[in-house]
PDB file of C-alpha atoms in Angstrom:
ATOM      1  CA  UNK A 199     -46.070 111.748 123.310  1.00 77.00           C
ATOM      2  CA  UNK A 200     -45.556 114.393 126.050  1.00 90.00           C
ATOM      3  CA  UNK A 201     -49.257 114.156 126.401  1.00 92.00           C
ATOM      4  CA  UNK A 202     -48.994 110.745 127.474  1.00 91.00           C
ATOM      5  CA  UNK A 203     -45.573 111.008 129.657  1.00 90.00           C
ATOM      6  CA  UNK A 204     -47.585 113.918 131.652  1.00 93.00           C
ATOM      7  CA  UNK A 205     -50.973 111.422 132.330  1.00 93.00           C
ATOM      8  CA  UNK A 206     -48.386 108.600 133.422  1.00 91.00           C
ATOM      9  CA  UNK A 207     -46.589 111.065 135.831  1.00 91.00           C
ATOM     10  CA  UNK A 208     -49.880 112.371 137.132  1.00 94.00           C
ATOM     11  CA  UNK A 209     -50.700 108.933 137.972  1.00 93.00           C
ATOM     12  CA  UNK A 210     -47.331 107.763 139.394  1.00 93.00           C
ATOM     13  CA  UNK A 211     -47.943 110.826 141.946  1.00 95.00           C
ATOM     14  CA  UNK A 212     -51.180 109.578 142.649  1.00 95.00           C
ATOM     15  CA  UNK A 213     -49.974 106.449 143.498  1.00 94.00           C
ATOM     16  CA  UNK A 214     -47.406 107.409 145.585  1.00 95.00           C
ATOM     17  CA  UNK A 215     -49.325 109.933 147.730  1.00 96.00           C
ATOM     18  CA  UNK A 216     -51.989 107.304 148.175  1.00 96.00           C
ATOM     19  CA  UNK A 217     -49.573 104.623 149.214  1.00 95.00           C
ATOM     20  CA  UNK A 218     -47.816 107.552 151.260  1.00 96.00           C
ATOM     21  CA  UNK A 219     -51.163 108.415 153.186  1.00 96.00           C
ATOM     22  CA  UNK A 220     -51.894 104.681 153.493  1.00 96.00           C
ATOM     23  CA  UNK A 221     -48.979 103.757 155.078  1.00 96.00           C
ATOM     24  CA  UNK A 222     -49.071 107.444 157.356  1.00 97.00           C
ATOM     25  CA  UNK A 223     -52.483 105.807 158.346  1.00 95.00           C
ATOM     26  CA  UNK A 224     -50.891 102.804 159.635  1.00 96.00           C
ATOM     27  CA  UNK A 225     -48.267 103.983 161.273  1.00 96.00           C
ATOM     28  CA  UNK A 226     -50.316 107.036 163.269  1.00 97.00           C
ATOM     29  CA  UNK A 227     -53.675 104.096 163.770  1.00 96.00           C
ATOM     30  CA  UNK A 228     -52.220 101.314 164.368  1.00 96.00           C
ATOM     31  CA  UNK A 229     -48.781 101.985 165.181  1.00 97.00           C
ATOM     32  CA  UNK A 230     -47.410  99.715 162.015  1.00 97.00           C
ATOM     33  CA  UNK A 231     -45.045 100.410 158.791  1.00 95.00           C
ATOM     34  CA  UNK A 232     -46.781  99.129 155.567  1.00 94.00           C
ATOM     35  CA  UNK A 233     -44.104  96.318 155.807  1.00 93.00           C
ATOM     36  CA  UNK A 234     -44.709  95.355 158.796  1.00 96.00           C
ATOM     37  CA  UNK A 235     -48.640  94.621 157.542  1.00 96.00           C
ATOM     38  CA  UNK A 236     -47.144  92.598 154.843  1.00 93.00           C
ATOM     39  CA  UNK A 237     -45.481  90.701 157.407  1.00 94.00           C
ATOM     40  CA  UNK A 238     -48.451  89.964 159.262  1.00 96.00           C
ATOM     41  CA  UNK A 239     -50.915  89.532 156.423  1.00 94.00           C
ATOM     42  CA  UNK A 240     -48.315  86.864 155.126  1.00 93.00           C
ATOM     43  CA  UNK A 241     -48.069  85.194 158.055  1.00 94.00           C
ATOM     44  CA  UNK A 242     -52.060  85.021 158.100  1.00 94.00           C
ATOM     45  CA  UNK A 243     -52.047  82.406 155.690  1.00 91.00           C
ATOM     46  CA  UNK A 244     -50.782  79.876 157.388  1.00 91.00           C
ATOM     47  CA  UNK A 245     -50.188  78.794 161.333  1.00 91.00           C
ATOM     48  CA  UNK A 246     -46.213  79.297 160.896  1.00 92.00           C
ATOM     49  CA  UNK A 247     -43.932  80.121 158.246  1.00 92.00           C
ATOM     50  CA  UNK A 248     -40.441  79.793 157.665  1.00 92.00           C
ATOM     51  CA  UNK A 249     -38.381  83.174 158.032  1.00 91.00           C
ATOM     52  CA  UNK A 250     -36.789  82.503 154.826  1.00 90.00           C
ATOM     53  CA  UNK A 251     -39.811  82.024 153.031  1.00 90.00           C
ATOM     54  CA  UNK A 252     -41.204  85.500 153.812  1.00 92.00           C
ATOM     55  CA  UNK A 253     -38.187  86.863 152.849  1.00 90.00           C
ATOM     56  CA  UNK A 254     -38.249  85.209 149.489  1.00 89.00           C
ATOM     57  CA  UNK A 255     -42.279  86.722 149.216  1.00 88.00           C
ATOM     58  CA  UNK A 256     -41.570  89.520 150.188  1.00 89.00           C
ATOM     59  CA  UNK A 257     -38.018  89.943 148.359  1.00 87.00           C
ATOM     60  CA  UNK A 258     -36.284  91.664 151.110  1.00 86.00           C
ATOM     61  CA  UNK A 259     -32.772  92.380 152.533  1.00 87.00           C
ATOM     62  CA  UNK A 260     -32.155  89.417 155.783  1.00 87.00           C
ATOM     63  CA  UNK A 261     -31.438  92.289 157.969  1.00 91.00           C
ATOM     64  CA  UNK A 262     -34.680  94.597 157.031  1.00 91.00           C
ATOM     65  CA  UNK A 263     -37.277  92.058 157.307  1.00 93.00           C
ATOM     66  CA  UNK A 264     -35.585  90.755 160.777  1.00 92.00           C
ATOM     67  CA  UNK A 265     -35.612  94.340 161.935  1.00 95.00           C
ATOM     68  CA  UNK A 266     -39.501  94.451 161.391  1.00 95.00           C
ATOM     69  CA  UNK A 267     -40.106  90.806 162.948  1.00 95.00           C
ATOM     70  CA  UNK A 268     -37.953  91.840 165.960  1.00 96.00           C
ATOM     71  CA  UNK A 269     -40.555  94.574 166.528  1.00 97.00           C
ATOM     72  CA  UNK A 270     -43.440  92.757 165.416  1.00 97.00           C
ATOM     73  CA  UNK A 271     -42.543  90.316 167.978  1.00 97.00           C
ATOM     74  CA  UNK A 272     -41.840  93.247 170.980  1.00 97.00           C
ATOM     75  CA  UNK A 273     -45.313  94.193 170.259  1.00 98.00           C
ATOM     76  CA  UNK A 274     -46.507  90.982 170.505  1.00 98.00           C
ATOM     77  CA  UNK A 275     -47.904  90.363 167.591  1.00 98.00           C
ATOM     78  CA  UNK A 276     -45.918  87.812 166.579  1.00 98.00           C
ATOM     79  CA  UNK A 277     -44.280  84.714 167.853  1.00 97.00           C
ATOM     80  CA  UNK A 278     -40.403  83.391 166.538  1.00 96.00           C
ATOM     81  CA  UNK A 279     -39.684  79.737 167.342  1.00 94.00           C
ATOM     82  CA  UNK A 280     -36.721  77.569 165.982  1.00 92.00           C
ATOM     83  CA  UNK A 281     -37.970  75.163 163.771  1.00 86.00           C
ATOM     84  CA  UNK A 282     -37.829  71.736 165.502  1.00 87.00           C
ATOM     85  CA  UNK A 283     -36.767  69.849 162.505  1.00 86.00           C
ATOM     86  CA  UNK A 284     -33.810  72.517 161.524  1.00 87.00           C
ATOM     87  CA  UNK A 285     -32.058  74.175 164.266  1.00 86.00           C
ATOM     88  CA  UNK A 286     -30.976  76.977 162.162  1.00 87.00           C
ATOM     89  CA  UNK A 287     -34.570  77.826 160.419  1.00 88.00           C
ATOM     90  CA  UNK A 288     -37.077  80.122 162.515  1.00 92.00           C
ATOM     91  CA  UNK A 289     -40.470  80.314 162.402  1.00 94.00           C
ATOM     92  CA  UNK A 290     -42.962  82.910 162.484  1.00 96.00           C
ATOM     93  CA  UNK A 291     -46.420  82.656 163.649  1.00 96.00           C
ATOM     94  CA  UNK A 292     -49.172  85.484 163.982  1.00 96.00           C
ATOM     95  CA  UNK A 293     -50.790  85.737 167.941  1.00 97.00           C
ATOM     96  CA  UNK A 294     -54.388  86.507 168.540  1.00 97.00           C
ATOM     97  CA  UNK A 295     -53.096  89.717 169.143  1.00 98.00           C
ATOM     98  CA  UNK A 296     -51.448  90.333 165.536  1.00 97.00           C
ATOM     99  CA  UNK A 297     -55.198  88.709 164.250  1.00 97.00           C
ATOM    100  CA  UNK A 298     -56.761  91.077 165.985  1.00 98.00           C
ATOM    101  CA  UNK A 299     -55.080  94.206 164.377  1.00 97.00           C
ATOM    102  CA  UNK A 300     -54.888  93.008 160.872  1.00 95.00           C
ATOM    103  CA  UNK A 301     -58.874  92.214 161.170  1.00 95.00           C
ATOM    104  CA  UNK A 302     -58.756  96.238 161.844  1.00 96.00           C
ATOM    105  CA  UNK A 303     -55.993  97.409 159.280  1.00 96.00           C
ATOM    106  CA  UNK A 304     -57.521  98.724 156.206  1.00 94.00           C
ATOM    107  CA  UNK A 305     -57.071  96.141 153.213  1.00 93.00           C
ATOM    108  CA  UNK A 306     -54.926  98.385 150.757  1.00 93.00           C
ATOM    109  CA  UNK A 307     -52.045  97.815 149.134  1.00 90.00           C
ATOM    110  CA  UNK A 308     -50.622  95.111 146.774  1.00 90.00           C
ATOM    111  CA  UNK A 309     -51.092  92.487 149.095  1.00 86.00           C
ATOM    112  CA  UNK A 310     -54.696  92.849 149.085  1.00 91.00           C
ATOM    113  CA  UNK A 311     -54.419  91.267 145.609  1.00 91.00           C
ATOM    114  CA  UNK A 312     -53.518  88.148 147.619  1.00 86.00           C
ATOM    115  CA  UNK A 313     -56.393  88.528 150.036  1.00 87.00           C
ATOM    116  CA  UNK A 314     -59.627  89.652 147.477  1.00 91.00           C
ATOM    117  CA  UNK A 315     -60.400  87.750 144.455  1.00 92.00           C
ATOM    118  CA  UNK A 316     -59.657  90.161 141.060  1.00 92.00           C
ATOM    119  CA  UNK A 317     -60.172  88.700 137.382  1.00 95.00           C
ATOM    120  CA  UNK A 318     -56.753  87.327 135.956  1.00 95.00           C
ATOM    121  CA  UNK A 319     -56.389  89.143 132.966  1.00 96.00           C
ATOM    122  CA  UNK A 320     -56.193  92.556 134.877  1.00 95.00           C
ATOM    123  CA  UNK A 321     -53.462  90.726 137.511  1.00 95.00           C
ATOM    124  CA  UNK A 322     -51.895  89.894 134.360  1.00 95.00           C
ATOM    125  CA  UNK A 323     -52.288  93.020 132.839  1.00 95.00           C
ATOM    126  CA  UNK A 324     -51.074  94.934 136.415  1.00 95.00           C
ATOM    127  CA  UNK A 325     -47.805  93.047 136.164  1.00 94.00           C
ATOM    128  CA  UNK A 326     -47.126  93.648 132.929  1.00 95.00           C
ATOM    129  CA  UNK A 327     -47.329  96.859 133.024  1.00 95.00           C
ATOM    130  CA  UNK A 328     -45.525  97.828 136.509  1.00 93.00           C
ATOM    131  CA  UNK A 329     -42.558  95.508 134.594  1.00 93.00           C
ATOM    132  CA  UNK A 330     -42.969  98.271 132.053  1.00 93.00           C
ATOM    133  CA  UNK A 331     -42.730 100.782 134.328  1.00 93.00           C
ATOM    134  CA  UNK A 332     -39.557  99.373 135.673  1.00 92.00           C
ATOM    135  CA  UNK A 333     -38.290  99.591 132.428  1.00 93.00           C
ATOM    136  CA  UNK A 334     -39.599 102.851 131.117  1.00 93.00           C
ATOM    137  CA  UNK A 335     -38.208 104.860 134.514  1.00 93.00           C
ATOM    138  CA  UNK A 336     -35.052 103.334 133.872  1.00 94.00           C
ATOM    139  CA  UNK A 337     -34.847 101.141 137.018  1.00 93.00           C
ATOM    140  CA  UNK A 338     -34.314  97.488 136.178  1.00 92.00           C
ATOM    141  CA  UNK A 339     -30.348  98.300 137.231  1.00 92.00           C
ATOM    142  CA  UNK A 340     -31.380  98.839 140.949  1.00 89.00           C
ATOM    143  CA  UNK A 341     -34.324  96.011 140.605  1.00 88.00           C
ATOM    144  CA  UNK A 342     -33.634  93.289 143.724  1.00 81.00           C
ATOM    145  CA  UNK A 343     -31.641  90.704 142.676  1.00 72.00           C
ATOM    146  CA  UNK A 344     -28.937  93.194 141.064  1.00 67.00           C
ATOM    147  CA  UNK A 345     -25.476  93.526 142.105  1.00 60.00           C
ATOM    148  CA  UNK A 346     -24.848  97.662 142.481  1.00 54.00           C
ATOM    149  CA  UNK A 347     -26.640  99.930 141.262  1.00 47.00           C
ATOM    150  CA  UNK A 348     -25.723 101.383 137.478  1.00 49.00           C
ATOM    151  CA  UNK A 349     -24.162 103.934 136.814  1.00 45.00           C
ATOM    152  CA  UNK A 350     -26.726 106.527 135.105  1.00 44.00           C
TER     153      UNK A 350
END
């Protein structure tokens, strides 16, 4: 068993020093946080998109995600517009700017899983086991969605 425990920390590490140099790319290239990406691959998908419903994809604070919109949009890579048909909803939109850079950004990350086709069963597979994972570490208290984190 320690056997195992030391291959699935070896390649925790490796994940995290690849997403760590991915997102050190972004930010020294293209002058972008890994979130802010998300943000903009998101809002590739469609011509506008509710506020609300990015923060429901991408399961984020209110405050965080409108942080990295209000710089998204002072770099002009995104538009925010009230929505018309609800005064209190706005909408995001990507510029030709914002196309521009994510037609340059390397395609890493889990969001590529929304952009390249990938058989099922390993998506299924993927999930399943990074719920594991969440359970295994000993991190479902502090999962989003949970009030406080537990006591250890």
């Amino acid at each position: 068993m320690q056997q195992q425990a030391l291959s699935v920390l070896v390649a925790w590490v490796r994940l995290e020093r690849a997403m760590d140099g991915f997102h050190a790319e972004l930010r020294k290239g293209f002058g972008i946080t890994g979130l802010q990406l998300s943000v903009l691959r998101i809002c590739s998908e469609r011509p506008q998109l509710p506020l609300a419903a990015l923060r429901k994809t991408l399961v984020m604070h209110a405050a965080t995600l409108g942080q990295a919109i209000d710089e998204l949009r002072r770099m002009g890579l995104v538009t925010v517009r009230t929505d018309p048909n609800d005064r209190r909803a706005r909408m995001v939109a990507l510029t030709e700017k914002g196309t521009a850079l994510i037609a340059e950004a390397p395609l890493a990350g889990p969001l590529r899983l929304r952009q390249v086709d990938h058989d099922t069963r390993r998506l299924e597979n993927l999930a399943a086991a990074l719920e594991d994972a969440m359970d295994l570490f000993g991190l479902d208290d502090w999962a989003p969605g949970k009030k406080g984190a537990a006591k250890p």
